[in-house]
Coordinates of C-alpha atoms in Angstrom, one line a residue:
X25 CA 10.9 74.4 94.3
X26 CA 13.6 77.1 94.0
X27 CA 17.0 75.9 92.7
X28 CA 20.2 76.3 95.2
X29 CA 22.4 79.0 94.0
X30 CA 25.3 78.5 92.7
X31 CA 28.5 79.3 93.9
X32 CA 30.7 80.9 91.0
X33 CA 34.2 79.5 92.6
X34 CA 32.7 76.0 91.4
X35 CA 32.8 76.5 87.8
X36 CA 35.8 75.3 85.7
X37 CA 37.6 78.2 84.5
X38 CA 37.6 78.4 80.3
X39 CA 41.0 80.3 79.6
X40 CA 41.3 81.2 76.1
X41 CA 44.1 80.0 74.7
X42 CA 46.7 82.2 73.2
X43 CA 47.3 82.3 70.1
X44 CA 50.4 81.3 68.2
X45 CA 51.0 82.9 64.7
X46 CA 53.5 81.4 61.9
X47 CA 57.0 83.7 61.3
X48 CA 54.9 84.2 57.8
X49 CA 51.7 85.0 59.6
X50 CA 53.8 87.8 61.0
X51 CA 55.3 89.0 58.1
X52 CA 51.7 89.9 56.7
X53 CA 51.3 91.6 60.2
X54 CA 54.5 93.8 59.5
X55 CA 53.8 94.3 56.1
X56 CA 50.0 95.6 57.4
X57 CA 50.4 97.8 59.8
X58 CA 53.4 99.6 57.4
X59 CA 51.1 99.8 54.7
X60 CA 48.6 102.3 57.3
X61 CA 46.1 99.6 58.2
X62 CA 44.0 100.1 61.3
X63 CA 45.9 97.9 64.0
X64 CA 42.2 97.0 65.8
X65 CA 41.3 96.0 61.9
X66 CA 44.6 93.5 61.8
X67 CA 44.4 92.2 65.3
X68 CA 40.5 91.4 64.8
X69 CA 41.3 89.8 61.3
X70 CA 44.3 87.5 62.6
X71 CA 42.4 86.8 66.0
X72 CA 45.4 88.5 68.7
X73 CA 45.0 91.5 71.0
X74 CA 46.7 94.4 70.2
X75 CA 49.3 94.0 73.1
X76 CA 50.5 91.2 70.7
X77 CA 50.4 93.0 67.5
X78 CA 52.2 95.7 69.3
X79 CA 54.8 92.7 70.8
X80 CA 55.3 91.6 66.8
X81 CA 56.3 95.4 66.3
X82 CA 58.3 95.8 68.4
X83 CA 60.9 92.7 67.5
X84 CA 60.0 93.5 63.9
X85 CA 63.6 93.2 63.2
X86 CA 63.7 89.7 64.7
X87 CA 61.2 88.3 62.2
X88 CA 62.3 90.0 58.9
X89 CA 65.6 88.9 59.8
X90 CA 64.8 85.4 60.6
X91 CA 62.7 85.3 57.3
X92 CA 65.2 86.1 54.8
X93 CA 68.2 84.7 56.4
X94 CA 66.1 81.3 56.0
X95 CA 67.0 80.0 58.9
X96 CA 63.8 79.4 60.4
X97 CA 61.0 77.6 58.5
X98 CA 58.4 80.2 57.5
X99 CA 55.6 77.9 58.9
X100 CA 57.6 78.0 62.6
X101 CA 56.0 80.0 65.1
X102 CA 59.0 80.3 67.7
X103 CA 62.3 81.9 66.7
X104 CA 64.2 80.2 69.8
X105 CA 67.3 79.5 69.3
X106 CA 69.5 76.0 69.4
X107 CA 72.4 76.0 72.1
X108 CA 75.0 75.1 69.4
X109 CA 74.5 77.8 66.7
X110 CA 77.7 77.5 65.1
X111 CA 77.2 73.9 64.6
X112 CA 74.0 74.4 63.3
X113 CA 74.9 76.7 60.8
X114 CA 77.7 74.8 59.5
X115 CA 75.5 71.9 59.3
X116 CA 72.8 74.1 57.5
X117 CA 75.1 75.2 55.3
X118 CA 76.8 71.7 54.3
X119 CA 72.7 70.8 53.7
X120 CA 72.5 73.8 50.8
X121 CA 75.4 72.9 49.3
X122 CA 74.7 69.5 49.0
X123 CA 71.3 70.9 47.7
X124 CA 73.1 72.8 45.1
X125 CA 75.3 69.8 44.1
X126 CA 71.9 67.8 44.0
X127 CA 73.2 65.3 47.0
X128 CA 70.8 62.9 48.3
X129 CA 70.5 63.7 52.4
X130 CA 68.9 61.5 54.6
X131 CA 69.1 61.3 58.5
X132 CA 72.5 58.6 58.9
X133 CA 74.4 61.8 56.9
X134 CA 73.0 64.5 58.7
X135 CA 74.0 62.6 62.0
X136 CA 77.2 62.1 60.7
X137 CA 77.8 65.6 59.6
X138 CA 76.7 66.7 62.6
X139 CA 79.3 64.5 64.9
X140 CA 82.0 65.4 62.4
X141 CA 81.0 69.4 62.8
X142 CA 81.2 69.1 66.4
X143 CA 84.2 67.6 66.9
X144 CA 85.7 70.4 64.7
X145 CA 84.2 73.0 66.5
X146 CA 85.0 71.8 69.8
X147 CA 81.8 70.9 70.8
X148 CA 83.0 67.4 73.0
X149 CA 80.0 67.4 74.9
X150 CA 77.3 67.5 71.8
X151 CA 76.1 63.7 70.4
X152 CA 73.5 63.9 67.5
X153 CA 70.8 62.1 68.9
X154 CA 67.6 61.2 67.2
X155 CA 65.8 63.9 69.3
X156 CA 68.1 66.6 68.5
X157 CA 67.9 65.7 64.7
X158 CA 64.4 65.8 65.0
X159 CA 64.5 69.5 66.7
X160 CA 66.7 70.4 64.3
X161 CA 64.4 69.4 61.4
X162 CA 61.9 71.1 62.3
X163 CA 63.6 74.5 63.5
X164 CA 64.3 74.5 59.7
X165 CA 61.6 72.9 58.2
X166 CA 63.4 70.3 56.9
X167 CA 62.1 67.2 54.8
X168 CA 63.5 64.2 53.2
X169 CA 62.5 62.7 50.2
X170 CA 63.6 60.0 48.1
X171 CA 65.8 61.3 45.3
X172 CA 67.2 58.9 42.5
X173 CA 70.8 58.3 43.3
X174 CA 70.8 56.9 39.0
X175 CA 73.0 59.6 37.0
X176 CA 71.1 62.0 35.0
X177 CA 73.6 61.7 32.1
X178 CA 73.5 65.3 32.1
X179 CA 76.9 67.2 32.3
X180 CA 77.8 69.1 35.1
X181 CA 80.1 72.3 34.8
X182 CA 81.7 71.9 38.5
X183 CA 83.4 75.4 38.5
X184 CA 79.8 76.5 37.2
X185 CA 77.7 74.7 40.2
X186 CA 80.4 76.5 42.5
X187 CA 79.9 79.6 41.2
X188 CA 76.1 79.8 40.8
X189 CA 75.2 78.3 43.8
X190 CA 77.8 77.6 46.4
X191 CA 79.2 81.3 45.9
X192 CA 76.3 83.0 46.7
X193 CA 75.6 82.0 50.1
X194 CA 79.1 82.9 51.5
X195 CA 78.6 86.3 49.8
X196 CA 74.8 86.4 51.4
X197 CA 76.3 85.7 54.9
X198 CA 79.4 88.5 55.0
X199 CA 79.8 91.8 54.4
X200 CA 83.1 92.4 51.7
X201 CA 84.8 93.8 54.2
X202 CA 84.9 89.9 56.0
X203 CA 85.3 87.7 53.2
X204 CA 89.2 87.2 52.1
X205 CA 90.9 85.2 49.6
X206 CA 94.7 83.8 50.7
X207 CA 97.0 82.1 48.2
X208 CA 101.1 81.3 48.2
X209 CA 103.3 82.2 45.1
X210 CA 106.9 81.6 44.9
X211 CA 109.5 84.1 44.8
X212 CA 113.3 84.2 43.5
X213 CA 113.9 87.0 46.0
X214 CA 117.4 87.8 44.1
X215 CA 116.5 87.0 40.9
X216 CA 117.9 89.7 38.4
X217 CA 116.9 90.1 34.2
X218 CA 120.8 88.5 33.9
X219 CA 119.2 85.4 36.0
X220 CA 116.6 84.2 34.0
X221 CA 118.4 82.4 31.8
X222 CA 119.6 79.9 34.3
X223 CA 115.3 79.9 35.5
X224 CA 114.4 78.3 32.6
X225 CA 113.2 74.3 33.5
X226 CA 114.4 74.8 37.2
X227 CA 112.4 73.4 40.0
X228 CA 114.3 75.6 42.8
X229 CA 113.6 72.8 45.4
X230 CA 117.2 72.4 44.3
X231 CA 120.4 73.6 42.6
X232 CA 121.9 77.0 43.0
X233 CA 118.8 79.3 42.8
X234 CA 116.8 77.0 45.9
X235 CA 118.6 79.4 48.3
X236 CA 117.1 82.6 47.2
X237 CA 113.7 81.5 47.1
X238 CA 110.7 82.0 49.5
X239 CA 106.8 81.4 49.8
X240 CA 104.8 84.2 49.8
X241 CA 101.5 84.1 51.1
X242 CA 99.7 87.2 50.5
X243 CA 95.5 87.7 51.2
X244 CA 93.4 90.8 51.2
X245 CA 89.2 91.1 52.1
X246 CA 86.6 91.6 48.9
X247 CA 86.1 95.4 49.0
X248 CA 89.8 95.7 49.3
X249 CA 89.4 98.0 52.5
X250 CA 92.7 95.4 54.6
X251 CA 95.7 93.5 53.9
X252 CA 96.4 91.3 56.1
X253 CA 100.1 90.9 57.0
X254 CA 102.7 88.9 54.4
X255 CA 103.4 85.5 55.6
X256 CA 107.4 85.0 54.1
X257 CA 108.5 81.1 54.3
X258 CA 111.9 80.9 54.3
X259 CA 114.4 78.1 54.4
X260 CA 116.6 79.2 57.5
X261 CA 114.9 80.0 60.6
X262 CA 117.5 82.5 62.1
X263 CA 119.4 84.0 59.2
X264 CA 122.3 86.2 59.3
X265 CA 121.1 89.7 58.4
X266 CA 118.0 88.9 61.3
X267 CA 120.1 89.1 64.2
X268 CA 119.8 91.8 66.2
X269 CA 116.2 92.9 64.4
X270 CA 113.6 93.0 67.5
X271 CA 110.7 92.7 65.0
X272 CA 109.7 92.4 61.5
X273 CA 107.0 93.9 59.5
X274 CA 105.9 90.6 58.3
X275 CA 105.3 87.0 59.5
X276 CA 108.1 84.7 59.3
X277 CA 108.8 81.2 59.4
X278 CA 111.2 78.7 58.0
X279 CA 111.6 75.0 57.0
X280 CA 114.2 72.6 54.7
X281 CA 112.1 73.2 51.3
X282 CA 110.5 77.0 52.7
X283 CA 107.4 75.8 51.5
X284 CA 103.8 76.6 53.4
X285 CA 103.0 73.2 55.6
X286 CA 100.3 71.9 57.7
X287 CA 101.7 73.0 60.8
X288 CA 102.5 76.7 59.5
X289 CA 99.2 77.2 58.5
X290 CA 97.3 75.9 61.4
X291 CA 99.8 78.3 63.2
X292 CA 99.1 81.4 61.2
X293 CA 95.3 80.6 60.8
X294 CA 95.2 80.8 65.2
X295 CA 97.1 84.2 65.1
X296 CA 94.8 85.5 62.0
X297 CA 92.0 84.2 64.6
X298 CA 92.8 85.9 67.7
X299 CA 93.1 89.1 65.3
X300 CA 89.9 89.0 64.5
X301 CA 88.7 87.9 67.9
X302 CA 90.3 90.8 69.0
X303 CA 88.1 93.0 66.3
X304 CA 85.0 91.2 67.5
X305 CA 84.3 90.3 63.9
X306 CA 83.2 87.0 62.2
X307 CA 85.2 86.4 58.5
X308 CA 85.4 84.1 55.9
X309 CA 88.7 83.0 54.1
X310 CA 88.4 81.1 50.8
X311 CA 91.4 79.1 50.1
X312 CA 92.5 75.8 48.1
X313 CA 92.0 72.2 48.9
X314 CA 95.6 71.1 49.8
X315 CA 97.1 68.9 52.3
X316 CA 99.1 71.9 53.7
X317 CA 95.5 73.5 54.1
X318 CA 94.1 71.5 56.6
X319 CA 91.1 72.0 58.5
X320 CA 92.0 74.0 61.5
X321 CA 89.8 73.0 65.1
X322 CA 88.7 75.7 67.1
X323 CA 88.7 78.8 65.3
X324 CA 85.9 81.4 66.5
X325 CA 86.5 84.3 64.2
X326 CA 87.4 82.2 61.3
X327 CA 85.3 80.6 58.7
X328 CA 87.4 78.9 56.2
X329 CA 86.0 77.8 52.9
X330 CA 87.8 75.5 50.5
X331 CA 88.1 76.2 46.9
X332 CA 87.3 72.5 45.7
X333 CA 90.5 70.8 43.8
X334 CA 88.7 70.8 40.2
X335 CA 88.1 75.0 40.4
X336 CA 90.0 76.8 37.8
X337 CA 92.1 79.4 39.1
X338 CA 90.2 81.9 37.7
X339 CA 88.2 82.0 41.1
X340 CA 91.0 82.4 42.9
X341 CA 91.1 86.8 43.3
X342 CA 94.4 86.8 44.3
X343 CA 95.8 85.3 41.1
X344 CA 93.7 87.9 39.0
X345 CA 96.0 90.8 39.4
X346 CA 96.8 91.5 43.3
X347 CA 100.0 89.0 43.2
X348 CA 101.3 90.5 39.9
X349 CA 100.8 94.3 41.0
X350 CA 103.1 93.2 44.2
X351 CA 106.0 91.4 42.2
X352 CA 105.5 94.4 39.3
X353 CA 106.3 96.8 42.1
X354 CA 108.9 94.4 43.5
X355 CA 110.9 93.8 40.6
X356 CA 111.3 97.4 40.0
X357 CA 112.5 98.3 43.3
X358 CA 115.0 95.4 42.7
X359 CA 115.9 96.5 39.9
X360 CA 116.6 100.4 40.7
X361 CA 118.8 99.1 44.1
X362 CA 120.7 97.0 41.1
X363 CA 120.9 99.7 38.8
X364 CA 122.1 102.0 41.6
X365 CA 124.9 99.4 42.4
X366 CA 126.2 99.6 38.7
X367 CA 126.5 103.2 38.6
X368 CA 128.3 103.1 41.6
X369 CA 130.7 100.4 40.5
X370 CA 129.7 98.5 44.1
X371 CA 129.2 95.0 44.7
X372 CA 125.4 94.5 44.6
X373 CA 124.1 92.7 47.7
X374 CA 120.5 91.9 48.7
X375 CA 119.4 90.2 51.6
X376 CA 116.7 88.2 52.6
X377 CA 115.9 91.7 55.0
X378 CA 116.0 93.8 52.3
X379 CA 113.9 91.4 50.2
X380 CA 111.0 92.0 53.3
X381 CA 111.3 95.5 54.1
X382 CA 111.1 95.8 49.9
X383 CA 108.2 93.2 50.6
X384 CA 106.3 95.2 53.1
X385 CA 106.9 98.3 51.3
X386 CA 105.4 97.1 47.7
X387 CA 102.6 95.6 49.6
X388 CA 101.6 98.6 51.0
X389 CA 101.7 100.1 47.6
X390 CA 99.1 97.6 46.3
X391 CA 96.3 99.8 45.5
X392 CA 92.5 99.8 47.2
X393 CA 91.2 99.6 43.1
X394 CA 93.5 96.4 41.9
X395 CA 92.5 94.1 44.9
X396 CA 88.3 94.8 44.1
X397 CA 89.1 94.2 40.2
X398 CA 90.6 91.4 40.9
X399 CA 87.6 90.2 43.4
X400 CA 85.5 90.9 40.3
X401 CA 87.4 89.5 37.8
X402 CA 87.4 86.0 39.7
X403 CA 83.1 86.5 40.2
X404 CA 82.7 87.7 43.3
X405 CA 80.3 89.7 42.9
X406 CA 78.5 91.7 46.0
X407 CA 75.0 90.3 46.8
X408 CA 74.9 92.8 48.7
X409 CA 74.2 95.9 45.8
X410 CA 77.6 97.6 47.7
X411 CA 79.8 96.8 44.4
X412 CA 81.5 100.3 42.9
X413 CA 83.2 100.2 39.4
X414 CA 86.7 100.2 39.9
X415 CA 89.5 100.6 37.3
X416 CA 92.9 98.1 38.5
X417 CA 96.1 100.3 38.6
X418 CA 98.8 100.1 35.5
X419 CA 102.1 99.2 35.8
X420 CA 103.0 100.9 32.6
X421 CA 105.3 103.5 34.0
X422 CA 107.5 101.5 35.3
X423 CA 109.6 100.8 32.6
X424 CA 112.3 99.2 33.8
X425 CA 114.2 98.1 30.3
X426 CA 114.8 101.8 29.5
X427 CA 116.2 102.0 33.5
X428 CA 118.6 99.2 32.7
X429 CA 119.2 100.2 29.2
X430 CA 120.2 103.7 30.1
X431 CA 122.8 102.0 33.2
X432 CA 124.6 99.5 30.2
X433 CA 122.4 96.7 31.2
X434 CA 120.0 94.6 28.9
X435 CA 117.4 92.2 29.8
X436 CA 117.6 89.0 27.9
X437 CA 115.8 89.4 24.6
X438 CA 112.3 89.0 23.9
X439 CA 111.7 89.5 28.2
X440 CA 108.9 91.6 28.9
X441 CA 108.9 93.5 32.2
X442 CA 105.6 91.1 32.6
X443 CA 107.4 87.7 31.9
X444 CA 110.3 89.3 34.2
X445 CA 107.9 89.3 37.4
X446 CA 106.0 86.1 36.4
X447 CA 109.0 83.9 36.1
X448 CA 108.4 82.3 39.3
X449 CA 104.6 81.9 39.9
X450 CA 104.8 78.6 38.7
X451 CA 106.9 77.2 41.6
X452 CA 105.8 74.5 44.4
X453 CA 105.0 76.5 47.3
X454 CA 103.7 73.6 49.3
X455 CA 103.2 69.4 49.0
X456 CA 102.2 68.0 46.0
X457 CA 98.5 66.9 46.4
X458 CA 98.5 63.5 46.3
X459 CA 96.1 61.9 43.5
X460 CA 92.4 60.7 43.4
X461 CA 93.3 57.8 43.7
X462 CA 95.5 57.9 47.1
X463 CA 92.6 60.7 48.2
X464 CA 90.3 59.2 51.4
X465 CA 86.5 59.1 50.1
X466 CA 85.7 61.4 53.4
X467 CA 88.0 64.5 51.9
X468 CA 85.9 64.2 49.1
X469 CA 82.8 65.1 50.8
X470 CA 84.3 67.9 52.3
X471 CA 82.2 71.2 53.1
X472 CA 83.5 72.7 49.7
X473 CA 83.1 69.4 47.7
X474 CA 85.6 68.6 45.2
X475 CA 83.3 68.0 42.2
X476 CA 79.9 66.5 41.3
X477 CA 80.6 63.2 40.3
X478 CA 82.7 62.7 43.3
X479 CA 80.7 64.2 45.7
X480 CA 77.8 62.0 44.7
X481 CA 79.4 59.3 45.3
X482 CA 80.7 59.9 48.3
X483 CA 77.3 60.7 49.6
X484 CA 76.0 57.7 48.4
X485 CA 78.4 55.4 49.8
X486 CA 77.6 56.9 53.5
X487 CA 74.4 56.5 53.0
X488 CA 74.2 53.3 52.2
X489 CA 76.7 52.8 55.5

């Protein structure tokens, strides 16, 4: 009996199913074909047509880039993206950190984090549920394990973790030309050789040299390529010799002790932040740890990083030659416009506008080669193999005890033109930070965290919350 044919249409369909490779997978792809493999021979070997091989090519970029940023799990085999990037690459980078600092991490923190990240970034509408935690896992291929919380007994250099291991990865992630360093120094605006005496044990918060002092606040970027625009802190808010001035050259503001404040730097970090907006750039700013330097919501350009309260100032690039070069320069301009007074037999007068047109002036003057020795003498070093040797500028020629020598002036004895323009770094340029003690357990477990010990403990105590 012959058998009914069959009618094809009936049959189930068998679709092959496409096939998915790893980012890794496609890395040996890449790294293939470049190397002059046959493409059929690859695509045969990993079990994908050549439309996909050619696909992998084409976003070859894509996948190198995702592979050594380490963003993406190497075992992934989807580069999509989360919706919240910036909050998930503050949160990845609080994770490494705490890596560094070896911080146990468990899901309650990364939650936590998470919230606390949003909230900063604006992000009202974002709650770290258990499914997002999960998806955010396993975009990065993260795994928790159980990690004595005991201490090792073995003592930790916290400037050395810093340095080593938190350093890097701010370095990885900009270019020089986006990663600044910003610090305040005090200056005696008016303060001549004659002065000094009088310096010696004063506070300047008050007594009769508090009226010619400022803040300065002074920042530049790694390679030394921008400076970005004095912040001067003063103690009056309209002075005298301002009115009728449409503009200044630098920032200004003013308050009772003309020290930098929560609310001035919030202010100036928006304005620095719309700057760079305006650029289209994305920069870091390492600064220190103070209650004047507060976390500051809603930046978009801005990236600030927090030199943790236990750093020596060492790391700090500003201090390694960038602030003396400007009051070097300063001084001797001072100096010249006193001199020139003398000879003249005038009255010598100096006002706060001279002192920031002088300012401005002897910033400009800071060289491109005394802001990148600095960066290098505080270790931070390119990661990028873009670092050039650079030789810092000398202030040798500018000998200012001959200038006043030769005008029947003398410096007081045993002052070096060096100790001249470092009388008043030491002064209190903001709030005295208040102590451990008074110090809530949260700010310790800060992105940049203050030190081993107390990051560990921190992190412990949430955890166990």
């Amino acid at each position: 009996m012959a058998e009914a044919p069959v009618d094809a249409s009936t049959l189930p369909v068998t679709v092959k199913k496409k096939k998915s490779l790893s980012i890794e997978e496609k890395i040996d792809i890449i790294n293939a074909v470049e190397s002059g493999k046959k493409k059929a021979e690859i695509a045969a070997e990993y079990g994908i047509k050549k439309n996909s091989l050619s696909s992998i090519m084409k976003n070859k970029d894509k996948v190198l880039e995702a592979f050594e940023s380490l963003r993406f799990d190497p075992k992934r085999k989807r580069l999509r993206t989360a919706f919240y990037t910036d909050l998930e690459e503050a949160l990845m980078r609080w994770y490494r950190i705490a890596q560094c600092l070896n911080v146990p991490v468990n899901g309650p923190m990364l939650r936590l984090k998470a919230n606390d990240f949003a909230q900063k970034l604006g992000h009202n509408d974002f709650k770290c549920s258990n499914g997002w935690l999960d998806r955010f896992k396993s975009r990065y291929g993260l795994v928790f394990r159980a990690q004595p919380v005991e201490a090792t007994g073995v003592s930790v250099d916290p400037s050395a973790v810093w340095h080593q291991n938190i350093l890097p990865y701010y370095l990885n992630d900009y270019h020089p030309k986006n990663v600044f360093n910003v610090k305040e120094t005090g200056l005696l605006y008016r303060m001549l050789p004659t002065n000094t005496f009088a310096f010696k044990g004063e506070t300047c918060s008050i007594g009769k040299l508090c009226k010619d002092r400022i803040t300065l606040v002074v920042g530049t970027n790694m390679d030394g390529s921008e400076k970005l625009p004095l912040l001067l802190i003063g103690k009056n808010r309209n002075p005298h010799c301002f009115r009728g001035i449409k503009s200044l050259p630098v920032c200004y503001e003013a308050n009772k002790m003309a020290w930098m404040t929560a609310d001035v730097f919030e202010q100036w970090m928006q304005k620095l932040d719309e700057r760079f907006q305006a650029q289209q750039r994305r920069v870091v700013i390492f600064i220190e740890s103070s209650p004047a330097h507060p976390e500051v919501k809603n930046l978009k350009s801005i990236e600030l990083a927090f030199f943790p309260s236990c750093l020596s100032s060492k790391f700090i690039a500003m201090k390694q030659g960038v602030i003396r070069s400007l009051k070097i320069k300063y001084r001797h301009c001072l100096i010249k416009k006193f001199l020139s007074s003398v000879e003249g037999s005038k009255e010598f007068t100096f006002s706060l506008l001279d002192a920031v047109d002088t300012l401005h002036l002897c910033w400009r003057a800071v060289t491109q080669e005394t802001i990148v020795k600095s960066y290098e003498e505080a270790g931070f070093k390119s990661q990028r193999g873009e670092s050039e040797e650079a030789n810092a500028e000398t202030d040798t020629g500018l000998d200012l005890v001959a200038d006043a020598q030769a005008a029947g002036v003398e410096f007081p004895e045993g002052l070096s033109v060096e100790e001249y323009a470092a009388l008043d770094d030491d002064l209190e340029t903001c709030e005295p930070t208040p102590s451990d003690d008074a110090v809530c357990p949260k700010m310790k477990e800060k992105f940049a965290c203050e030190c081993f010990q107390q990051t560990r403990k921190c992190s412990t105590t949430i955890a166990n919350d």
